[in-house]
């Protein structure tokens, strides 16, 4: 079964008021197990809205979200929060790490909150940090890390509870091009071979072309990407 299926998703903000914004108008998307999908969209097209709906942080006005075969329509907050905690990892443009905790603690805390023992949580966190090349930064606080290192740690935090779906909103958008390329490579190293599915929003067409498939959000709906977006160079 697919990891995520979106069917006929619509979303309008401030419906029926002068400030009405029709954002999504019938979005259909399937993300299969192990598939890494690039989501490209001009600014303001609704990609953050789409990611929040996919991640069960927001609900659509109409349409269905299916997560791992479970239809989330009409499910209460507790169920949605449970599914989100267990199955979804989030990455944002800015790291959102807790400033008063070390890199290591930022990755162990979500695990401890899910009932994982401290020793298992630390082992897993150190393994993740090593995979993205910042094992030697484990005891530093976020402020002592470079932007690229901060994002690598944020990737590890997103992976801490072994999600089935990773949702990323411009994960390298805050980095200079060279760093962005390396940090994206680190993200792909974390994802590849795990069977994890990912939906990654990016403006960077070179990065998009390195993913399994590219979809473009245009006028409120997803369209297949054009040829130059789907072929490298
Ligand atoms: P993107 O991530 O593609 O830049 P967003 O999903 O953040 O787009 O926003 C899509 C549109 O919806 C924009 O016009 C934005 O101003 C509007 N929007 C987003 N969130 C809200 C909200 N909470 N209330 C009203 N309008 C919003
Ligand atoms: P943007 O991509 O527009 O800069 P952010 O990356 O800060 O915005 O966050 C995107 C959205 O997700 C925001 O509406 C924010 O409230 C929400 N969000 C961020 N982190 C969390 C979280 N850990 N849990 C729930 N919602 C979150």
mmCIF file of C-alpha atoms and ligand atoms in Angstrom:
data_model
loop_
_atom_site.group_PDB
_atom_site.id
_atom_site.type_symbol
_atom_site.label_atom_id
_atom_site.label_comp_id
_atom_site.label_asym_id
_atom_site.label_seq_id
_atom_site.Cartn_x
_atom_site.Cartn_y
_atom_site.Cartn_z
ATOM 1 C CA UNK A 1 0.000 0.000 0.000
ATOM 2 C CA UNK A 2 1.175 3.595 -0.557
ATOM 3 C CA UNK A 3 2.626 5.497 2.388
ATOM 4 C CA UNK A 4 0.554 8.584 1.615
ATOM 5 C CA UNK A 5 -2.430 9.141 -0.641
ATOM 6 C CA UNK A 6 -4.010 12.556 -1.098
ATOM 7 C CA UNK A 7 -7.287 12.597 -3.043
ATOM 8 C CA UNK A 8 -9.158 15.685 -4.157
ATOM 9 C CA UNK A 9 -7.686 17.897 -1.448
ATOM 10 C CA UNK A 10 -9.126 21.421 -1.342
ATOM 11 C CA UNK A 11 -8.262 24.234 1.056
ATOM 12 C CA UNK A 12 -9.464 27.828 1.212
ATOM 13 C CA UNK A 13 -8.419 30.299 3.903
ATOM 14 C CA UNK A 14 -10.893 32.898 5.221
ATOM 15 C CA UNK A 15 -13.723 31.337 3.235
ATOM 16 C CA UNK A 16 -16.600 33.679 2.490
ATOM 17 C CA UNK A 17 -14.750 36.812 3.603
ATOM 18 C CA UNK A 18 -13.083 39.526 1.509
ATOM 19 C CA UNK A 19 -9.747 37.946 2.477
ATOM 20 C CA UNK A 20 -10.638 34.593 0.937
ATOM 21 C CA UNK A 21 -7.625 32.710 -0.487
ATOM 22 C CA UNK A 22 -8.317 29.573 -2.514
ATOM 23 C CA UNK A 23 -5.088 27.646 -2.139
ATOM 24 C CA UNK A 24 -5.637 23.984 -3.036
ATOM 25 C CA UNK A 25 -8.297 23.014 -5.567
ATOM 26 C CA UNK A 26 -8.227 19.273 -5.992
ATOM 27 C CA UNK A 27 -4.783 17.902 -5.200
ATOM 28 C CA UNK A 28 -4.175 14.217 -5.933
ATOM 29 C CA UNK A 29 -0.877 12.627 -4.952
ATOM 30 C CA UNK A 30 0.378 9.165 -4.088
ATOM 31 C CA UNK A 31 3.744 8.628 -2.423
ATOM 32 C CA UNK A 32 4.737 4.962 -2.514
ATOM 33 C CA UNK A 33 6.889 3.146 0.008
ATOM 34 C CA UNK A 34 10.525 4.127 -0.398
ATOM 35 C CA UNK A 35 9.753 6.845 -2.911
ATOM 36 C CA UNK A 36 11.353 10.297 -2.659
ATOM 37 C CA UNK A 37 9.164 12.891 -4.371
ATOM 38 C CA UNK A 38 10.164 16.486 -5.094
ATOM 39 C CA UNK A 39 7.435 19.113 -4.706
ATOM 40 C CA UNK A 40 8.172 22.262 -6.670
ATOM 41 C CA UNK A 41 5.996 25.335 -6.523
ATOM 42 C CA UNK A 42 6.318 29.088 -6.883
ATOM 43 C CA UNK A 43 6.238 30.971 -3.578
ATOM 44 C CA UNK A 44 2.670 31.334 -2.314
ATOM 45 C CA UNK A 45 1.380 28.397 -4.374
ATOM 46 C CA UNK A 46 0.411 26.466 -1.255
ATOM 47 C CA UNK A 47 3.223 24.019 -0.698
ATOM 48 C CA UNK A 48 3.397 24.656 3.067
ATOM 49 C CA UNK A 49 -0.365 24.229 3.271
ATOM 50 C CA UNK A 50 -0.121 20.960 1.362
ATOM 51 C CA UNK A 51 2.696 19.665 3.600
ATOM 52 C CA UNK A 52 0.743 20.584 6.747
ATOM 53 C CA UNK A 53 -2.293 18.700 5.468
ATOM 54 C CA UNK A 54 -0.153 15.706 4.453
ATOM 55 C CA UNK A 55 1.448 15.773 7.922
ATOM 56 C CA UNK A 56 -1.909 15.902 9.715
ATOM 57 C CA UNK A 57 -1.154 19.332 11.184
ATOM 58 C CA UNK A 58 -4.091 20.803 9.282
ATOM 59 C CA UNK A 59 -7.276 19.397 7.747
ATOM 60 C CA UNK A 60 -8.526 19.926 4.194
ATOM 61 C CA UNK A 61 -11.963 21.429 3.462
ATOM 62 C CA UNK A 62 -12.675 18.444 1.239
ATOM 63 C CA UNK A 63 -10.826 15.394 0.014
ATOM 64 C CA UNK A 64 -9.098 12.539 1.809
ATOM 65 C CA UNK A 65 -5.701 11.911 3.385
ATOM 66 C CA UNK A 66 -4.739 8.266 3.702
ATOM 67 C CA UNK A 67 -1.662 7.446 5.772
ATOM 68 C CA UNK A 68 -0.347 3.884 5.494
ATOM 69 C CA UNK A 69 -3.750 2.734 4.313
ATOM 70 C CA UNK A 70 -5.649 4.451 7.127
ATOM 71 C CA UNK A 71 -8.205 7.052 6.043
ATOM 72 C CA UNK A 72 -7.671 10.048 8.331
ATOM 73 C CA UNK A 73 -10.951 11.752 7.354
ATOM 74 C CA UNK A 74 -12.966 12.610 10.439
ATOM 75 C CA UNK A 75 -10.344 11.232 12.829
ATOM 76 C CA UNK A 76 -9.971 13.150 16.084
ATOM 77 C CA UNK A 77 -6.947 15.076 17.301
ATOM 78 C CA UNK A 78 -5.689 12.232 19.460
ATOM 79 C CA UNK A 79 -5.585 9.745 16.577
ATOM 80 C CA UNK A 80 -4.024 12.299 14.241
ATOM 81 C CA UNK A 81 -1.383 13.233 16.807
ATOM 82 C CA UNK A 82 -0.573 9.575 17.422
ATOM 83 C CA UNK A 83 -0.145 8.803 13.733
ATOM 84 C CA UNK A 84 1.940 11.956 13.299
ATOM 85 C CA UNK A 85 4.236 11.139 16.230
ATOM 86 C CA UNK A 86 4.787 7.562 15.142
ATOM 87 C CA UNK A 87 4.883 7.790 11.380
ATOM 88 C CA UNK A 88 5.785 11.308 10.229
ATOM 89 C CA UNK A 89 9.042 13.257 10.457
ATOM 90 C CA UNK A 90 9.171 16.995 9.719
ATOM 91 C CA UNK A 91 12.014 19.129 8.403
ATOM 92 C CA UNK A 92 11.734 22.883 7.915
ATOM 93 C CA UNK A 93 13.837 25.553 6.267
ATOM 94 C CA UNK A 94 15.046 26.649 9.705
ATOM 95 C CA UNK A 95 16.229 23.997 12.118
ATOM 96 C CA UNK A 96 13.855 24.669 15.054
ATOM 97 C CA UNK A 97 16.236 22.841 17.393
ATOM 98 C CA UNK A 98 15.810 23.536 21.103
ATOM 99 C CA UNK A 99 18.565 26.068 21.857
ATOM 100 C CA UNK A 100 19.242 25.036 25.455
ATOM 101 C CA UNK A 101 19.879 21.383 24.586
ATOM 102 C CA UNK A 102 22.797 19.703 22.820
ATOM 103 C CA UNK A 103 22.528 18.209 19.335
ATOM 104 C CA UNK A 104 22.407 14.766 20.952
ATOM 105 C CA UNK A 105 19.650 15.772 23.384
ATOM 106 C CA UNK A 106 17.610 17.309 20.571
ATOM 107 C CA UNK A 107 17.521 13.839 18.993
ATOM 108 C CA UNK A 108 17.048 11.780 22.166
ATOM 109 C CA UNK A 109 14.214 13.904 23.630
ATOM 110 C CA UNK A 110 11.559 12.962 21.021
ATOM 111 C CA UNK A 111 12.485 9.305 21.509
ATOM 112 C CA UNK A 112 12.222 9.523 25.318
ATOM 113 C CA UNK A 113 8.809 11.180 24.866
ATOM 114 C CA UNK A 114 7.784 8.107 22.853
ATOM 115 C CA UNK A 115 8.868 5.741 25.638
ATOM 116 C CA UNK A 116 12.230 4.652 24.230
ATOM 117 C CA UNK A 117 14.905 3.918 26.875
ATOM 118 C CA UNK A 118 17.744 6.402 27.279
ATOM 119 C CA UNK A 119 20.440 3.959 26.179
ATOM 120 C CA UNK A 120 18.583 3.005 23.013
ATOM 121 C CA UNK A 121 17.804 6.672 22.292
ATOM 122 C CA UNK A 122 21.457 7.710 22.669
ATOM 123 C CA UNK A 123 22.711 4.836 20.518
ATOM 124 C CA UNK A 124 20.249 5.678 17.798
ATOM 125 C CA UNK A 125 21.003 9.416 17.964
ATOM 126 C CA UNK A 126 24.759 8.846 17.727
ATOM 127 C CA UNK A 127 24.252 6.508 14.783
ATOM 128 C CA UNK A 128 22.171 9.138 12.967
ATOM 129 C CA UNK A 129 24.630 11.951 13.725
ATOM 130 C CA UNK A 130 27.475 9.786 12.432
ATOM 131 C CA UNK A 131 25.605 9.056 9.205
ATOM 132 C CA UNK A 132 25.280 12.754 8.391
ATOM 133 C CA UNK A 133 28.873 13.506 9.375
ATOM 134 C CA UNK A 134 28.361 15.432 12.631
ATOM 135 C CA UNK A 135 29.091 12.742 15.210
ATOM 136 C CA UNK A 136 31.817 14.964 16.658
ATOM 137 C CA UNK A 137 29.281 17.766 17.248
ATOM 138 C CA UNK A 138 26.941 15.708 19.451
ATOM 139 C CA UNK A 139 27.581 17.698 22.629
ATOM 140 C CA UNK A 140 27.392 21.152 21.078
ATOM 141 C CA UNK A 141 24.340 23.340 21.391
ATOM 142 C CA UNK A 142 22.737 24.510 18.121
ATOM 143 C CA UNK A 143 24.223 28.019 18.425
ATOM 144 C CA UNK A 144 27.717 26.507 18.286
ATOM 145 C CA UNK A 145 27.000 24.768 14.981
ATOM 146 C CA UNK A 146 27.153 26.066 11.412
ATOM 147 C CA UNK A 147 23.919 26.408 9.420
ATOM 148 C CA UNK A 148 24.666 23.224 7.520
ATOM 149 C CA UNK A 149 25.427 21.332 10.734
ATOM 150 C CA UNK A 150 22.232 22.613 12.327
ATOM 151 C CA UNK A 151 20.203 21.265 9.416
ATOM 152 C CA UNK A 152 21.983 17.900 9.573
ATOM 153 C CA UNK A 153 21.023 17.649 13.244
ATOM 154 C CA UNK A 154 17.430 18.626 12.390
ATOM 155 C CA UNK A 155 17.355 15.787 9.824
ATOM 156 C CA UNK A 156 18.457 13.361 12.546
ATOM 157 C CA UNK A 157 15.746 14.652 14.866
ATOM 158 C CA UNK A 158 13.141 14.100 12.136
ATOM 159 C CA UNK A 159 14.377 10.504 11.831
ATOM 160 C CA UNK A 160 14.590 9.887 15.578
ATOM 161 C CA UNK A 161 11.335 7.974 15.925
ATOM 162 C CA UNK A 162 11.798 5.991 12.704
ATOM 163 C CA UNK A 163 9.000 7.644 10.717
ATOM 164 C CA UNK A 164 7.523 6.078 7.590
ATOM 165 C CA UNK A 165 7.043 9.436 5.877
ATOM 166 C CA UNK A 166 9.378 12.404 5.841
ATOM 167 C CA UNK A 167 7.941 15.828 4.971
ATOM 168 C CA UNK A 168 10.442 18.568 4.244
ATOM 169 C CA UNK A 169 9.728 22.221 3.464
ATOM 170 C CA UNK A 170 12.762 23.752 1.734
ATOM 171 C CA UNK A 171 15.231 21.716 3.823
ATOM 172 C CA UNK A 172 18.267 23.458 2.316
ATOM 173 C CA UNK A 173 16.610 26.773 1.459
ATOM 174 C CA UNK A 174 18.518 28.658 4.131
ATOM 175 C CA UNK A 175 21.985 27.519 2.988
ATOM 176 C CA UNK A 176 24.411 28.771 0.353
ATOM 177 C CA UNK A 177 24.466 26.678 -2.848
ATOM 178 C CA UNK A 178 27.611 24.656 -2.089
ATOM 179 C CA UNK A 179 26.514 23.819 1.455
ATOM 180 C CA UNK A 180 23.006 23.134 0.228
ATOM 181 C CA UNK A 181 24.307 20.490 -2.150
ATOM 182 C CA UNK A 182 26.328 18.702 0.543
ATOM 183 C CA UNK A 183 23.562 18.877 3.128
ATOM 184 C CA UNK A 184 21.048 17.530 0.633
ATOM 185 C CA UNK A 185 23.446 14.646 -0.029
ATOM 186 C CA UNK A 186 23.489 13.935 3.710
ATOM 187 C CA UNK A 187 19.689 13.855 3.736
ATOM 188 C CA UNK A 188 19.647 11.393 0.841
ATOM 189 C CA UNK A 189 22.201 9.221 2.691
ATOM 190 C CA UNK A 190 19.831 9.088 5.668
ATOM 191 C CA UNK A 191 16.804 8.231 3.553
ATOM 192 C CA UNK A 192 18.230 5.834 0.984
ATOM 193 C CA UNK A 193 17.924 2.164 1.736
ATOM 194 C CA UNK A 194 15.592 2.684 4.704
ATOM 195 C CA UNK A 195 12.319 2.217 2.811
ATOM 196 C CA UNK A 196 11.287 5.651 4.091
ATOM 197 C CA UNK A 197 9.054 7.727 1.816
ATOM 198 C CA UNK A 198 9.661 11.441 1.468
ATOM 199 C CA UNK A 199 7.942 14.503 0.058
ATOM 200 C CA UNK A 200 10.491 17.288 -0.221
ATOM 201 C CA UNK A 201 9.553 20.820 -1.261
ATOM 202 C CA UNK A 202 12.355 22.700 -2.975
ATOM 203 C CA UNK A 203 12.985 25.593 -5.345
ATOM 204 C CA UNK A 204 16.261 23.982 -6.377
ATOM 205 C CA UNK A 205 15.731 22.173 -9.690
ATOM 206 C CA UNK A 206 19.093 20.401 -9.501
ATOM 207 C CA UNK A 207 18.113 18.866 -6.173
ATOM 208 C CA UNK A 208 14.630 18.039 -7.458
ATOM 209 C CA UNK A 209 16.151 16.155 -10.388
ATOM 210 C CA UNK A 210 18.053 13.925 -7.934
ATOM 211 C CA UNK A 211 14.800 12.626 -6.443
ATOM 212 C CA UNK A 212 12.695 9.737 -7.792
ATOM 213 C CA UNK A 213 9.924 11.929 -9.173
ATOM 214 C CA UNK A 214 9.040 15.613 -9.477
ATOM 215 C CA UNK A 215 5.535 17.074 -9.057
ATOM 216 C CA UNK A 216 4.666 20.713 -9.533
ATOM 217 C CA UNK A 217 1.957 22.622 -7.681
ATOM 218 C CA UNK A 218 0.296 25.044 -10.054
ATOM 219 C CA UNK A 219 -3.022 26.903 -9.766
ATOM 220 C CA UNK A 220 -4.005 24.786 -6.794
ATOM 221 C CA UNK A 221 -3.410 21.373 -8.323
ATOM 222 C CA UNK A 222 -0.468 19.067 -8.961
ATOM 223 C CA UNK A 223 0.746 18.639 -12.499
ATOM 224 C CA UNK A 224 3.467 16.326 -13.796
ATOM 225 C CA UNK A 225 6.790 18.114 -14.026
ATOM 226 C CA UNK A 226 8.129 19.206 -17.377
ATOM 227 C CA UNK A 227 10.949 17.349 -19.114
ATOM 228 C CA UNK A 228 13.770 19.656 -18.017
ATOM 229 C CA UNK A 229 12.821 19.147 -14.372
ATOM 230 C CA UNK A 230 12.939 15.379 -14.558
ATOM 231 C CA UNK A 231 16.228 14.847 -16.374
ATOM 232 C CA UNK A 232 19.643 15.654 -14.963
ATOM 233 C CA UNK A 233 21.646 18.166 -16.979
HETATM 234 P P1 LIG B 1 3.886 28.373 -0.012
HETATM 235 O O1 LIG B 1 4.385 27.477 1.062
HETATM 236 O O2 LIG B 1 3.790 27.729 -1.354
HETATM 237 O O3 LIG B 1 4.630 29.678 -0.099
HETATM 238 P P2 LIG B 1 1.512 28.674 1.663
HETATM 239 O O4 LIG B 1 0.873 27.335 1.744
HETATM 240 O O5 LIG B 1 2.314 29.107 2.835
HETATM 241 O O6 LIG B 1 2.362 28.757 0.307
HETATM 242 O O7 LIG B 1 0.393 29.774 1.382
HETATM 243 C C1 LIG B 1 -0.455 29.719 0.241
HETATM 244 C C2 LIG B 1 -1.355 30.931 0.215
HETATM 245 O O8 LIG B 1 -2.241 30.884 1.334
HETATM 246 C C3 LIG B 1 -0.617 32.258 0.326
HETATM 247 O O9 LIG B 1 -1.318 33.193 -0.451
HETATM 248 C C4 LIG B 1 -0.708 32.582 1.798
HETATM 249 O O10 LIG B 1 -0.651 33.962 1.999
HETATM 250 C C5 LIG B 1 -2.069 32.029 2.159
HETATM 251 N N1 LIG B 1 -2.143 31.563 3.559
HETATM 252 C C6 LIG B 1 -1.346 30.650 4.153
HETATM 253 N N2 LIG B 1 -1.704 30.442 5.428
HETATM 254 C C7 LIG B 1 -2.766 31.247 5.657
HETATM 255 C C8 LIG B 1 -3.616 31.489 6.793
HETATM 256 N N3 LIG B 1 -3.423 30.846 7.936
HETATM 257 N N4 LIG B 1 -4.596 32.399 6.652
HETATM 258 C C9 LIG B 1 -4.797 33.039 5.483
HETATM 259 N N5 LIG B 1 -4.059 32.841 4.367
HETATM 260 C C10 LIG B 1 -3.051 31.984 4.451
HETATM 261 P P1 LIG B 2 7.793 28.375 6.993
HETATM 262 O O1 LIG B 2 8.189 27.142 6.208
HETATM 263 O O2 LIG B 2 6.603 29.070 6.403
HETATM 264 O O3 LIG B 2 8.949 29.259 7.320
HETATM 265 P P2 LIG B 2 7.926 26.912 9.485
HETATM 266 O O4 LIG B 2 8.953 26.082 8.837
HETATM 267 O O5 LIG B 2 8.321 27.699 10.670
HETATM 268 O O6 LIG B 2 7.239 27.869 8.419
HETATM 269 O O7 LIG B 2 6.704 26.006 9.938
HETATM 270 C C1 LIG B 2 5.713 25.610 9.031
HETATM 271 C C2 LIG B 2 4.425 25.396 9.789
HETATM 272 O O8 LIG B 2 4.489 24.236 10.617
HETATM 273 C C3 LIG B 2 4.062 26.553 10.699
HETATM 274 O O9 LIG B 2 2.697 26.836 10.544
HETATM 275 C C4 LIG B 2 4.346 26.051 12.104
HETATM 276 O O10 LIG B 2 3.401 26.544 13.016
HETATM 277 C C5 LIG B 2 4.171 24.561 11.960
HETATM 278 N N1 LIG B 2 5.103 23.828 12.809
HETATM 279 C C6 LIG B 2 6.431 24.008 12.856
HETATM 280 N N2 LIG B 2 6.995 23.135 13.703
HETATM 281 C C7 LIG B 2 5.985 22.402 14.210
HETATM 282 C C8 LIG B 2 5.919 21.311 15.127
HETATM 283 N N3 LIG B 2 6.987 20.791 15.701
HETATM 284 N N4 LIG B 2 4.709 20.797 15.419
HETATM 285 C C9 LIG B 2 3.627 21.300 14.855
HETATM 286 N N5 LIG B 2 3.620 22.320 13.964
HETATM 287 C C10 LIG B 2 4.781 22.841 13.638
#
